Amino acid sequence: MSDAAAIEMKPPKSGASEMIPVFNPSTEERIGEVIDSDKAAVDRAVARARETFEAGVWRLMPATRKADVLWRAADIIKRRVDELADIEARDNGMSRTHARNLILASTEMLYYNAGWCTKMHGQAVDIIADTGITGTPAEYHGYTLLEPVGVVAMIIPWNGPFLCALMKLAPALAAGCSCVLKPAEETPLSALKLEGIFREAGLPDGVINVLTGYGETTGAALSAHPDVDKVAFTGSTEVGKLIVKAAAGNLKKVMLELGGKSPLIMFDDADLAKAIPGSAIGLFINSGQNCACTSRIYVQRRIYEQAVDGLAKIAKSFRMGGSEDANPDLGPLISAKQRERVLGIVADDVSSGATVVTGGKALDRPGYFVEPTLLTGTRPGMRAIREEIFGPVGSVIPFDEEEEVIAAANDTDYGLAATVWTENLRRAHRMAKKLETGTVWVNATLAADQSMPLGGYKQSGWGYERGWKGIESYLNIKSVHVGL
Ligand code: NAP
Ligand code: MG
């Protein structure tokens, strides 16, 4: 797709709707526009989702057929991967290779959750209850029923739009829910393909409803909507708190996958040939626009200089480029605003005494590129240590003792992920226990599997995605007692 007109547009559903311009962050070109869905559009989408839920067009479909629809949707996405990757790359600015990998990863969500459709059921319990006063035991046949929570609003960020959408849609659909999805205003385009893909796969119309719009209006209206049963959100901790408040009106269920300030700990017995490149990827992949970005790198003193040199060498070697460049390693940030914020954090910390080892500047070309940046000399109170940067900026910090580094690693409001590099088996497991994060990687970089739940400790979230826990969060459990 090479011109704005080629991007599929949805006609405004309400005459009053404004349009939101869409840009390619790697070229700064305007590539299209989408509808700014107003309150009436939100009401209509929620009503449509409710209608399909109550009618049972999806909820009551035989489990094998549900599985078939999810499986087919994955096959269609695979078949259309180049087209979808092209849209995603131009909308987000990332390279086509990276976009392709993320689109293909999204099919895994569908294949995995398709398998659960035929395997989710309640449990039977034989109950002999002591009735107390009469002393006569009462006998019940007890069982649990798993029922979809109902209408789910899904609000997602811009850093991996299609993947984030499928991470929610796949388990929610497997559970039998009807959905309203709001992509980020910066990256709405790939989501607009979803209704068509699922229709072709055999999903009844109205079970998935995609609404473009701004967070403060469309997103807020969805989170507060009295007829939404659950909101599933991925985004910043700040907006997560707004969603919790908005959800209080009807006490809808809330699932939050939020930000992080993830530590990486490199002990001096680590296999440095793997640890140093692994740490560079964990920090810089997607130009740091990754919730689990390991932006605090703690290195044991004996290998500190070697690690800083090694990381700096890799940082300098990355080829920067976006959707229109051949085989870049790292892409742009999502917007000029985000670029200024990231550079502002570097400037603030440098003025407080931190040192830039490499990077620290914007690229002199169109697009919102920031050089991969390493800081040393940061202190615990500095912005690069406390704030989620969401840019290619990491601090390398020396440490001496295990206890000291555990305290430093846990000294954060976030608790999404942590990485440990060590060849000492006992220490590896000790660290896994002591780090206050939902995921711990030992001698691994950003490993993930459909069967492994993803969730955050502390202010990194509520609930889980992936695995059985991921489906369970879209189900209500009903306990039935039948007197015998
Ligand atoms: P964000 O600003 O929190 O936005 C996320 C989504 O929420 C967008 O669709 C946004 O709409 C919407 N939104 C904004 N204000 C809202 C409101 N008042 N009510 C309802 N919705 C609202 O996050 P972002 O900057 O797009 O994405 C980066 C963040 O996502 C980072 O903090 C990152 O760590 C987090 N993240 C977490 C995970 C995880 O799994 N834990 C994964 C990826 C990203 P607009 O598009 O209009 O802003
Ligand atoms: Mg935003």
Coordinates of C-alpha atoms and ligand atoms in Angstrom, one line a residue:
M1 CA 0.0 0.0 0.0
S2 CA 1.7 3.2 -1.0
D3 CA -0.9 6.0 -0.9
A4 CA -3.3 7.2 1.7
A5 CA -6.4 6.4 -0.4
A6 CA -5.4 2.7 -0.3
I7 CA -6.1 2.5 3.4
E8 CA -9.5 1.1 4.1
M9 CA -11.8 3.6 5.7
K10 CA -15.0 3.0 7.6
P11 CA -17.7 5.4 6.7
P12 CA -18.8 7.7 9.6
K13 CA -21.6 6.0 11.5
S14 CA -22.8 9.3 12.8
G15 CA -23.0 12.5 10.9
A16 CA -21.4 14.5 13.8
S17 CA -18.2 12.5 13.9
E18 CA -14.8 14.2 13.3
M19 CA -11.9 12.5 11.7
I20 CA -8.5 11.8 13.3
P21 CA -5.4 12.1 11.1
V22 CA -3.0 9.1 11.0
F23 CA 0.7 9.5 10.5
N24 CA 3.7 7.3 9.7
P25 CA 6.1 8.0 12.5
S26 CA 9.1 7.0 10.4
T27 CA 8.4 9.5 7.6
E28 CA 6.0 12.0 9.3
E29 CA 3.7 11.6 6.3
R30 CA -0.1 11.6 6.8
I31 CA -1.3 8.2 5.6
G32 CA -5.0 8.3 6.3
E33 CA -7.7 9.3 8.8
V34 CA -10.1 7.5 11.0
I35 CA -13.4 8.4 12.7
D36 CA -13.4 10.0 16.1
S37 CA -16.2 7.9 17.5
D38 CA -18.5 10.0 19.7
K39 CA -20.7 8.9 22.6
A40 CA -23.5 7.9 20.3
A41 CA -21.2 5.7 18.3
V42 CA -20.0 4.1 21.5
D43 CA -23.6 3.5 22.6
R44 CA -24.4 1.8 19.3
A45 CA -21.3 -0.4 19.3
V46 CA -22.0 -1.6 22.9
A47 CA -25.7 -2.1 22.0
R48 CA -24.7 -4.2 19.0
A49 CA -22.3 -6.3 21.1
R50 CA -25.0 -6.7 23.8
E51 CA -27.5 -7.8 21.1
T52 CA -25.2 -10.5 19.8
F53 CA -24.4 -11.7 23.3
E54 CA -28.0 -12.0 24.4
A55 CA -29.0 -13.6 21.1
G56 CA -26.3 -16.2 21.7
V57 CA -25.2 -16.2 18.1
W58 CA -21.6 -16.8 19.2
R59 CA -21.9 -17.7 22.9
L60 CA -24.1 -20.6 22.2
M61 CA -22.3 -21.9 19.1
P62 CA -21.0 -25.4 19.5
A63 CA -17.5 -25.4 20.9
T64 CA -15.9 -27.2 18.0
R65 CA -17.3 -24.6 15.6
K66 CA -16.0 -21.8 17.8
A67 CA -12.6 -23.4 17.7
D68 CA -12.9 -23.7 14.0
V69 CA -13.6 -20.0 13.6
L70 CA -10.6 -19.0 15.7
W71 CA -8.4 -21.4 13.8
R72 CA -9.6 -20.1 10.4
A73 CA -9.1 -16.5 11.5
A74 CA -5.5 -17.4 12.3
D75 CA -5.1 -19.0 8.9
I76 CA -6.5 -15.9 7.1
I77 CA -4.2 -13.6 9.1
K78 CA -1.2 -15.8 8.0
R79 CA -2.4 -15.7 4.4
R80 CA -2.7 -11.9 4.6
V81 CA 0.5 -11.3 6.6
D82 CA 2.2 -9.2 4.1
E83 CA -0.7 -6.8 3.6
L84 CA -1.3 -6.6 7.4
A85 CA 2.4 -6.1 8.1
D86 CA 2.5 -3.3 5.5
I87 CA -0.4 -1.5 7.3
E88 CA 1.2 -2.0 10.7
A89 CA 4.6 -0.9 9.7
R90 CA 3.4 2.3 8.1
D91 CA 1.0 3.1 11.0
N92 CA 3.5 2.4 13.8
G93 CA 6.7 3.2 11.9
M94 CA 8.3 -0.1 12.7
S95 CA 10.2 -2.2 10.1
R96 CA 8.2 -4.5 7.9
T97 CA 10.1 -7.5 9.3
H98 CA 9.3 -6.6 12.8
A99 CA 5.6 -6.0 11.9
R100 CA 5.5 -9.4 10.1
N101 CA 6.9 -11.1 13.2
L102 CA 4.3 -9.5 15.5
I103 CA 1.4 -10.3 13.1
L104 CA 2.5 -13.9 13.0
A105 CA 2.8 -14.0 16.8
S106 CA -0.8 -12.8 17.0
T107 CA -1.9 -16.0 15.2
E108 CA -0.4 -18.1 18.0
M109 CA -3.0 -16.5 20.4
L110 CA -5.8 -17.7 18.1
Y111 CA -4.4 -21.3 17.7
Y112 CA -3.8 -21.6 21.4
N113 CA -7.2 -20.3 22.5
A114 CA -9.0 -22.3 19.8
G115 CA -7.8 -25.4 21.7
W116 CA -9.5 -24.2 24.9
C117 CA -12.9 -23.8 23.3
T118 CA -13.5 -27.6 23.6
K119 CA -11.8 -28.0 26.9
M120 CA -13.4 -25.5 29.3
H121 CA -16.0 -26.8 31.6
G122 CA -17.0 -26.6 35.3
Q123 CA -16.5 -29.2 38.0
A124 CA -18.9 -31.5 39.8
V125 CA -18.7 -31.7 43.6
D126 CA -20.5 -34.3 45.8
I127 CA -21.5 -32.4 48.9
I128 CA -22.6 -33.9 52.2
A129 CA -23.2 -30.9 54.4
D130 CA -23.5 -30.9 58.1
T131 CA -26.7 -29.0 58.8
G132 CA -25.6 -28.2 62.4
I133 CA -28.8 -27.7 64.4
T134 CA -30.7 -30.9 63.3
G135 CA -27.5 -32.8 62.9
T136 CA -28.9 -34.5 59.9
P137 CA -26.5 -34.3 57.0
A138 CA -28.0 -32.8 53.8
E139 CA -26.9 -34.1 50.4
Y140 CA -26.4 -31.9 47.4
H141 CA -25.2 -32.4 43.9
G142 CA -22.9 -29.4 43.4
Y143 CA -21.4 -28.2 40.2
T144 CA -19.8 -25.1 38.7
L145 CA -20.7 -23.5 35.4
L146 CA -18.3 -21.4 33.4
E147 CA -20.1 -18.5 31.7
P148 CA -18.8 -15.7 29.5
V149 CA -18.7 -12.4 31.4
G150 CA -20.7 -10.7 28.6
V151 CA -19.8 -7.5 26.7
V152 CA -16.0 -6.7 27.0
A153 CA -14.5 -3.4 26.1
M154 CA -10.9 -3.6 25.0
I155 CA -8.6 -0.6 25.0
I156 CA -5.1 -1.1 23.6
P157 CA -1.8 0.9 23.0
W158 CA 0.2 1.6 19.9
N159 CA 3.4 -0.3 20.5
G160 CA 2.2 -3.6 19.0
P161 CA -1.4 -2.9 17.9
F162 CA -2.4 -6.0 16.1
L163 CA -0.8 -8.3 18.6
C164 CA -2.3 -6.5 21.6
A165 CA -5.8 -6.7 20.0
L166 CA -5.5 -10.5 19.5
M167 CA -4.1 -11.0 23.0
K168 CA -7.5 -9.8 24.2
L169 CA -9.8 -10.9 21.4
A170 CA -8.6 -14.6 21.2
P171 CA -9.3 -15.5 24.9
A172 CA -12.5 -13.4 25.1
L173 CA -13.9 -15.0 22.0
A174 CA -12.9 -18.5 23.2
A175 CA -14.9 -17.7 26.4
G176 CA -17.9 -16.7 24.3
C177 CA -17.9 -12.9 25.0
S178 CA -18.9 -10.1 22.6
C179 CA -16.4 -7.4 22.2
V180 CA -15.9 -3.7 21.5
L181 CA -12.2 -2.8 20.6
K182 CA -10.7 0.6 20.7
P183 CA -7.2 0.8 19.2
A184 CA -4.8 3.7 20.1
E185 CA -5.4 6.9 18.2
E186 CA -1.9 6.7 16.8
T187 CA -2.2 3.2 15.4
P188 CA -5.8 2.4 14.5
L189 CA -5.4 1.0 11.0
S190 CA -4.7 -2.7 11.4
A191 CA -7.6 -3.1 13.9
L192 CA -9.9 -1.9 11.1
K193 CA -9.1 -5.2 9.3
L194 CA -10.3 -7.3 12.2
E195 CA -14.0 -7.3 11.6
G196 CA -13.5 -8.4 8.0
I197 CA -11.0 -11.1 8.9
F198 CA -13.3 -12.6 11.5
R199 CA -16.4 -12.3 9.3
E200 CA -14.5 -14.3 6.6
A201 CA -13.6 -16.9 9.3
G202 CA -17.3 -17.4 10.2
L203 CA -17.8 -15.1 13.2
P204 CA -21.3 -13.7 13.3
D205 CA -21.4 -9.9 12.6
G206 CA -21.5 -7.7 15.7
V207 CA -19.5 -10.0 18.0
I208 CA -16.4 -7.9 17.3
N209 CA -17.0 -4.1 17.0
V210 CA -14.0 -1.9 16.3
L211 CA -14.3 1.8 17.3
T212 CA -11.6 4.3 16.5
G213 CA -11.3 7.4 18.7
Y214 CA -9.4 9.3 21.4
G215 CA -8.8 7.8 24.8
E216 CA -10.2 10.7 26.7
T217 CA -13.5 10.5 24.9
T218 CA -14.2 7.2 23.2
G219 CA -12.0 5.2 25.6
A220 CA -13.5 7.0 28.7
A221 CA -17.0 6.4 27.4
L222 CA -16.4 2.7 27.0
S223 CA -14.8 2.3 30.4
A224 CA -17.7 4.1 32.1
H225 CA -20.4 2.5 30.0
P226 CA -23.2 0.9 32.2
D227 CA -23.8 -1.9 29.7
V228 CA -20.2 -3.1 29.5
D229 CA -19.4 -6.0 31.8
K230 CA -15.7 -5.9 31.7
V231 CA -12.9 -3.6 30.5
A232 CA -9.6 -5.2 29.4
F233 CA -6.9 -2.6 29.1
T234 CA -3.3 -2.5 28.0
G235 CA -1.5 0.8 28.4
S236 CA 0.0 3.2 31.0
T237 CA -0.4 2.9 34.7
E238 CA -1.7 6.5 34.7
V239 CA -4.6 5.7 32.3
G240 CA -5.1 2.3 34.1
K241 CA -6.0 4.3 37.2
L242 CA -8.5 6.4 35.3
I243 CA -10.1 3.3 34.0
V244 CA -10.5 1.8 37.5
K245 CA -12.4 5.0 38.5
A246 CA -14.6 5.0 35.4
A247 CA -15.4 1.4 35.9
A248 CA -16.7 2.0 39.4
G249 CA -20.2 3.1 38.2
N250 CA -21.4 -0.4 37.4
L251 CA -18.4 -2.2 39.1
K252 CA -17.5 -3.8 35.8
K253 CA -14.7 -6.2 36.0
V254 CA -11.3 -4.7 35.1
M255 CA -8.2 -6.3 33.7
L256 CA -5.1 -4.1 33.5
E257 CA -1.8 -4.8 31.7
L258 CA 0.2 -1.7 32.6
G259 CA 3.7 -0.3 32.4
G260 CA 7.0 -1.4 33.8
K261 CA 10.4 -0.3 34.9
S262 CA 12.0 -3.7 34.6
P263 CA 15.4 -4.5 36.1
L264 CA 18.1 -6.7 34.5
I265 CA 20.7 -8.1 36.8
M266 CA 24.0 -9.4 35.4
F267 CA 26.2 -11.3 37.9
D268 CA 29.9 -11.7 37.3
D269 CA 29.6 -15.4 36.6
A270 CA 27.2 -14.8 33.7
D271 CA 28.0 -16.1 30.2
L272 CA 28.8 -12.6 28.9
A273 CA 28.8 -13.7 25.3
K274 CA 25.0 -14.3 25.7
A275 CA 24.3 -11.8 28.5
I276 CA 25.5 -8.7 26.9
P277 CA 23.7 -9.1 23.5
G278 CA 20.7 -10.4 25.3
S279 CA 20.6 -7.3 27.5
A280 CA 21.0 -5.0 24.5
I281 CA 17.9 -6.6 22.9
G282 CA 15.9 -6.5 26.1
L283 CA 16.6 -2.8 26.4
F284 CA 16.4 -1.6 22.8
I285 CA 13.9 -3.9 20.9
N286 CA 11.1 -1.8 19.4
S287 CA 13.3 1.2 20.4
G288 CA 12.4 0.6 24.0
Q289 CA 8.6 0.8 23.3
N290 CA 8.0 -2.4 25.1
C291 CA 6.2 -2.8 28.4
A292 CA 8.9 -5.2 29.7
C293 CA 11.9 -3.2 28.4
T294 CA 14.8 -3.8 30.8
S295 CA 15.8 -0.2 31.2
R296 CA 17.7 -0.6 34.5
I297 CA 20.7 -2.8 34.0
Y298 CA 22.5 -3.7 37.2
V299 CA 26.0 -5.2 36.6
Q300 CA 28.3 -6.7 39.2
R301 CA 31.3 -4.5 39.7
R302 CA 34.0 -6.9 38.4
I303 CA 32.4 -7.0 34.9
Y304 CA 30.9 -3.5 34.9
E305 CA 33.4 -1.8 32.5
Q306 CA 33.2 -4.8 30.2
A307 CA 29.4 -4.8 30.1
V308 CA 29.2 -1.0 29.5
D309 CA 31.7 -1.3 26.7
G310 CA 29.9 -4.3 25.2
L311 CA 26.4 -2.7 25.4
A312 CA 27.7 0.6 24.0
K313 CA 29.3 -1.2 21.0
I314 CA 26.0 -3.0 20.2
A315 CA 24.0 0.2 20.7
K316 CA 26.2 2.0 18.1
S317 CA 25.9 -0.9 15.7
F318 CA 22.1 -0.8 15.3
R319 CA 20.8 0.4 12.0
M320 CA 18.1 2.9 12.5
G321 CA 15.2 3.0 10.0
G322 CA 11.5 2.7 9.7
S323 CA 8.8 1.2 7.5
E324 CA 10.3 2.5 4.3
D325 CA 13.9 1.4 4.9
A326 CA 15.6 -1.9 4.1
N327 CA 16.2 -4.1 7.1
P328 CA 16.6 -1.6 9.9
D329 CA 17.2 -2.9 13.5
L330 CA 15.4 -0.1 15.4
G331 CA 12.5 2.1 14.4
P332 CA 11.2 5.5 15.4
L333 CA 9.3 6.5 18.5
I334 CA 5.6 6.9 17.9
S335 CA 5.3 10.7 17.9
A336 CA 7.2 13.9 18.2
K337 CA 5.8 14.4 21.6
Q338 CA 7.2 11.0 22.8
R339 CA 10.6 11.9 21.2
E340 CA 10.7 15.2 23.1
R341 CA 9.7 13.4 26.4
V342 CA 12.4 10.8 26.0
L343 CA 15.1 13.4 25.2
G344 CA 13.8 15.5 28.1
I345 CA 14.4 12.6 30.6
V346 CA 18.0 12.2 29.3
A347 CA 18.6 16.0 29.5
D348 CA 17.2 16.2 33.1
D349 CA 19.3 13.3 34.3
V350 CA 22.5 14.6 32.6
S351 CA 22.0 18.0 34.3
S352 CA 21.7 16.1 37.6
G353 CA 25.1 14.3 37.0
A354 CA 24.4 11.3 34.7
T355 CA 26.7 10.6 31.8
V356 CA 25.7 9.7 28.3
V357 CA 28.0 6.8 27.2
T358 CA 26.4 6.6 23.7
G359 CA 23.4 8.1 21.9
G360 CA 21.3 10.8 23.6
K361 CA 20.2 12.6 20.4
A362 CA 17.5 12.6 17.8
L363 CA 18.4 11.5 14.3
D364 CA 18.7 14.3 11.7
R365 CA 16.2 12.8 9.3
P366 CA 12.4 12.7 9.0
G367 CA 10.7 10.5 11.6
Y368 CA 10.8 10.5 15.3
F369 CA 14.1 8.6 15.8
V370 CA 16.2 8.7 18.9
E371 CA 19.6 7.0 19.0
P372 CA 20.0 4.0 21.3
T373 CA 21.2 5.6 24.5
L374 CA 23.1 4.4 27.5
L375 CA 23.5 6.3 30.7
T376 CA 25.9 5.8 33.6
G377 CA 26.2 7.6 36.8
T378 CA 22.4 7.6 37.4
R379 CA 21.2 7.6 41.0
P380 CA 18.0 6.0 42.5
G381 CA 15.9 9.2 42.4
M382 CA 16.6 10.1 38.8
R383 CA 13.9 10.0 36.1
A384 CA 15.7 7.3 34.1
I385 CA 15.5 5.1 37.1
R386 CA 12.0 5.9 38.3
E387 CA 9.9 6.6 35.2
E388 CA 8.9 4.2 32.4
I389 CA 10.7 5.9 29.5
F390 CA 9.2 4.0 26.5
G391 CA 12.2 4.9 24.4
P392 CA 15.7 3.5 23.7
V393 CA 17.3 4.7 26.9
G394 CA 18.8 2.5 29.6
S395 CA 21.0 3.0 32.7
V396 CA 23.9 0.8 33.6
I397 CA 24.4 0.6 37.3
P398 CA 27.2 -1.2 39.2
F399 CA 26.5 -3.4 42.3
D400 CA 28.5 -5.5 44.7
E401 CA 26.2 -7.9 46.7
E402 CA 23.2 -10.0 45.9
E403 CA 21.1 -8.5 48.7
E404 CA 21.9 -5.0 47.6
V405 CA 20.9 -5.6 44.0
I406 CA 17.6 -7.3 45.0
A407 CA 16.7 -4.2 47.1
A408 CA 17.6 -1.8 44.2
A409 CA 15.7 -3.9 41.7
N410 CA 12.6 -4.0 43.8
D411 CA 12.8 -0.3 44.6
T412 CA 10.1 0.7 42.1
D413 CA 6.3 1.2 41.9
Y414 CA 6.2 -1.3 39.0
G415 CA 6.5 -5.0 39.0
L416 CA 6.1 -6.3 35.4
A417 CA 9.3 -8.3 34.6
A418 CA 12.9 -8.8 35.6
T419 CA 15.9 -10.6 34.0
V420 CA 18.8 -12.4 35.7
W421 CA 22.0 -13.5 34.1
T422 CA 24.0 -16.0 36.1
E423 CA 25.5 -19.5 35.8
N424 CA 24.9 -20.2 39.5
L425 CA 21.8 -22.4 39.6
R426 CA 20.9 -21.8 43.3
R427 CA 21.3 -18.1 42.9
A428 CA 19.1 -18.1 39.8
H429 CA 16.2 -19.7 41.7
R430 CA 16.8 -17.5 44.8
M431 CA 16.5 -14.4 42.6
A432 CA 13.4 -15.7 40.9
K433 CA 11.7 -15.9 44.3
K434 CA 12.9 -12.6 45.6
L435 CA 12.2 -10.3 42.6
E436 CA 8.7 -8.7 42.9
T437 CA 7.6 -9.0 39.3
G438 CA 5.0 -11.0 37.4
T439 CA 7.7 -12.5 35.0
V440 CA 11.3 -13.4 35.7
W441 CA 13.7 -14.4 32.9
V442 CA 16.8 -16.3 33.8
N443 CA 19.5 -16.4 31.1
A444 CA 16.8 -15.5 28.6
T445 CA 15.5 -12.4 26.8
L446 CA 11.8 -11.6 26.5
A447 CA 10.9 -15.3 26.4
A448 CA 7.1 -15.9 26.2
D449 CA 4.7 -18.8 25.6
Q450 CA 1.0 -19.0 25.2
S451 CA 0.8 -21.3 28.2
M452 CA 2.6 -18.8 30.5
P453 CA 0.4 -16.2 32.2
L454 CA 1.5 -12.6 31.8
G455 CA 0.6 -10.3 34.7
G456 CA 2.0 -7.5 36.8
Y457 CA 2.9 -7.2 40.5
K458 CA 2.4 -3.8 42.2
Q459 CA 1.3 -1.0 39.8
S460 CA 2.0 -3.1 36.7
G461 CA -1.5 -4.5 36.5
W462 CA -4.5 -6.5 37.6
G463 CA -5.2 -10.0 36.2
Y464 CA -3.5 -12.1 33.6
E465 CA -3.3 -12.6 29.9
R466 CA -2.2 -15.9 28.2
G467 CA -2.6 -19.4 29.5
W468 CA -5.8 -20.7 31.2
K469 CA -5.6 -17.8 33.6
G470 CA -6.1 -15.6 30.5
I471 CA -9.3 -17.2 29.5
E472 CA -10.6 -17.5 33.0
S473 CA -10.6 -13.7 33.3
Y474 CA -13.3 -13.6 30.6
L475 CA -15.5 -16.1 32.5
N476 CA -17.8 -15.9 35.4
I477 CA -18.0 -19.0 37.7
K478 CA -21.4 -20.0 38.9
S479 CA -21.8 -22.5 41.8
V480 CA -25.0 -24.6 41.6
H481 CA -26.3 -26.6 44.6
V482 CA -29.0 -29.2 43.9
G483 CA -30.6 -30.7 47.0
L484 CA -30.9 -34.5 46.7
Ligands
NAP1 P1 -1.9 5.0 27.1 O1 -1.7 6.4 26.9 O2 -2.2 4.5 28.5 O3 -3.0 4.6 26.1 C1 -3.5 3.2 26.0 C2 -4.9 3.3 25.4 O4 -5.8 3.9 26.4 C3 -5.1 4.1 24.1 O5 -6.0 3.4 23.3 C4 -5.6 5.4 24.6 O6 -6.2 6.2 23.7 C5 -6.5 4.9 25.7 N1 -6.8 6.0 26.7 C6 -6.2 7.1 27.0 N2 -6.8 7.8 27.9 C7 -7.9 7.1 28.3 C8 -9.0 7.3 29.2 N3 -9.1 8.4 30.0 N4 -9.9 6.3 29.3 C9 -9.9 5.2 28.5 N5 -8.9 5.0 27.6 C10 -7.9 5.9 27.5 O7 -0.7 4.1 26.7 P2 0.2 4.3 25.4 O8 1.1 5.5 25.6 O9 -0.7 4.2 24.2 O10 1.0 2.9 25.5 C11 2.2 2.7 26.2 C12 1.9 2.1 27.6 O11 1.3 0.8 27.4 C13 3.1 1.9 28.4 O12 2.9 2.3 29.7 C14 3.3 0.4 28.3 O13 4.1 -0.1 29.4 C15 2.0 -0.1 28.3 N6 2.0 -1.5 27.8 C16 1.8 -2.5 28.6 C17 1.8 -3.8 28.2 C18 1.6 -4.9 29.1 O14 1.2 -6.0 28.7 N7 1.7 -4.8 30.4 C19 2.0 -4.0 26.8 C20 2.1 -3.0 26.0 C21 2.1 -1.7 26.5 P3 -5.4 7.2 22.8 O15 -4.9 6.4 21.7 O16 -6.3 8.2 22.3 O17 -4.3 7.8 23.6
MG2 MG -1.7 7.6 23.7

